[in-house]
Amino acid sequence: MEWYKVAFGELYPILYSHRDDAEAARAVSRLAPLLAGRGPIVDVACGAGRYLAAFAAAGLDAFGVDLSEYLLIDASEQRGLGGRLVLADMRVLPVRDASVGAVTNMFTSFGYFETDGDDRRVVREVARVLVPGGLFLLDYLNATRVARELVAESTREVEGAVVHEKRRLDERRAVLHKRVRVKFEGGREVEFSERVRMYGVADFDALLGDAGLSVRAVYGSYDLDGFDAARSPRLIVLGESPEEKHG
Ligand SMILES: C[S@@+](CC[C@H](N)C(=O)[O-])C[C@H]1O[C@@H](n2cnc3c(N)ncnc32)[C@H](O)[C@@H]1O
């Protein structure tokens, strides 16, 4: 089974317990004004809906798409987002052509596939569903900092489970590999390997360009300050669909 189907089920609240609603609400207070007034928003890979809930609270007409039934149930039951969720793969968005004002993809929910062709496919899908002049907001890791600060091995305890993680950078292919082992109370163990592409600004420029989108801005944090590869906590790319679409 693909790693992202294992990681984003019952393990997700354990592995990412440090990422919470307050972080999403703070980020959205800065992002929402960028995205408002263009039409509905689709948060691709919305997970348990923390950004989706914050977009909705900010008055945006936002919907979420995710592949994890487990996290979508959480989004529905814990955040009351039931009517706004669709279970789907981001490579084939269940959304009509040119019908969406903005697409968001938050907290490094991209670059998981074995081939770059699948990542290109996702961006082409985004381009397909955007209205002319629509926006694509992609919130990604800063590969330069991740590489520099990589911790090869670590162990932590979360809610009684022991999480052991080993990280390795394949510099030639620009892929970050993480081997994760979770040992629950009672002895049950789950193990999987995660892979994320170490895309940088030039890569996103090419990926978006391939899909007919242009890069309108590149930010380095949720405060929307300029991107600095050496220092920025995030790489946030704001893409734009052309005013006139062809084909
Ligand atoms: C790091 S989580 C982030 C979730 C959410 N954006 C957040 O910030 O809380 C990545 C999400 O990507 C989703 N995902 C992974 N592969 C996917 C795919 N092929 N299609 C749709 N969603 C996918 C996972 O199920 C998971 O919810």
Short mmCIF file of N, CA, C and O in Angstrom, two decimals, residues 130 133-138 208 213-217 237-241:
data_model
loop_
_atom_site.label_atom_id
_atom_site.label_comp_id
_atom_site.label_asym_id
_atom_site.label_seq_id
_atom_site.Cartn_x
_atom_site.Cartn_y
_atom_site.Cartn_z
N LEU A 130 -9.44 25.81 -11.91
CA LEU A 130 -9.44 27.24 -11.56
C LEU A 130 -10.16 28.09 -12.61
O LEU A 130 -10.01 27.85 -13.81
N GLY A 133 -7.78 33.68 -13.85
CA GLY A 133 -7.37 34.59 -12.78
C GLY A 133 -7.46 33.97 -11.39
O GLY A 133 -7.19 34.65 -10.40
N GLY A 134 -7.81 32.68 -11.32
CA GLY A 134 -7.89 31.99 -10.02
C GLY A 134 -6.51 31.75 -9.43
O GLY A 134 -5.50 31.79 -10.14
N LEU A 135 -6.48 31.46 -8.13
CA LEU A 135 -5.19 31.35 -7.42
C LEU A 135 -4.94 29.93 -6.89
O LEU A 135 -5.87 29.22 -6.51
N PHE A 136 -3.67 29.58 -6.88
CA PHE A 136 -3.24 28.30 -6.29
C PHE A 136 -2.24 28.61 -5.18
O PHE A 136 -1.15 29.13 -5.44
N LEU A 137 -2.64 28.32 -3.93
CA LEU A 137 -1.76 28.58 -2.79
C LEU A 137 -1.19 27.25 -2.30
O LEU A 137 -1.93 26.39 -1.82
N LEU A 138 0.12 27.11 -2.42
CA LEU A 138 0.78 25.85 -2.08
C LEU A 138 1.76 26.10 -0.94
O LEU A 138 2.72 26.84 -1.08
N LEU A 208 4.37 24.65 -12.16
CA LEU A 208 3.21 25.50 -12.43
C LEU A 208 3.20 25.93 -13.90
O LEU A 208 2.15 25.91 -14.55
N LEU A 213 0.14 27.77 -15.38
CA LEU A 213 -0.02 28.74 -14.30
C LEU A 213 1.25 29.57 -14.18
O LEU A 213 2.34 29.10 -14.53
N SER A 214 1.13 30.76 -13.64
CA SER A 214 2.34 31.54 -13.38
C SER A 214 2.50 31.72 -11.87
O SER A 214 1.54 31.66 -11.12
N VAL A 215 3.75 31.95 -11.46
CA VAL A 215 4.01 32.20 -10.03
C VAL A 215 3.86 33.70 -9.79
O VAL A 215 4.60 34.50 -10.35
N ARG A 216 2.89 34.04 -8.95
CA ARG A 216 2.63 35.46 -8.69
C ARG A 216 3.46 35.97 -7.51
O ARG A 216 3.89 37.12 -7.47
N ALA A 217 3.68 35.09 -6.51
CA ALA A 217 4.47 35.50 -5.34
C ALA A 217 5.02 34.26 -4.65
O ALA A 217 4.47 33.16 -4.79
N VAL A 237 4.00 29.13 -2.17
CA VAL A 237 3.96 29.60 -3.55
C VAL A 237 2.53 30.02 -3.88
O VAL A 237 1.58 29.27 -3.63
N LEU A 238 2.39 31.21 -4.42
CA LEU A 238 1.07 31.66 -4.87
C LEU A 238 1.07 31.67 -6.40
O LEU A 238 1.75 32.50 -7.02
N GLY A 239 0.35 30.72 -6.98
CA GLY A 239 0.26 30.62 -8.43
C GLY A 239 -1.03 31.26 -8.92
O GLY A 239 -1.99 31.43 -8.16
N GLU A 240 -1.03 31.57 -10.20
CA GLU A 240 -2.20 32.24 -10.77
C GLU A 240 -2.54 31.66 -12.13
O GLU A 240 -1.65 31.39 -12.95
N SER A 241 -3.83 31.51 -12.35
CA SER A 241 -4.30 31.02 -13.65
C SER A 241 -4.41 32.22 -14.60
O SER A 241 -4.76 33.32 -14.17
#
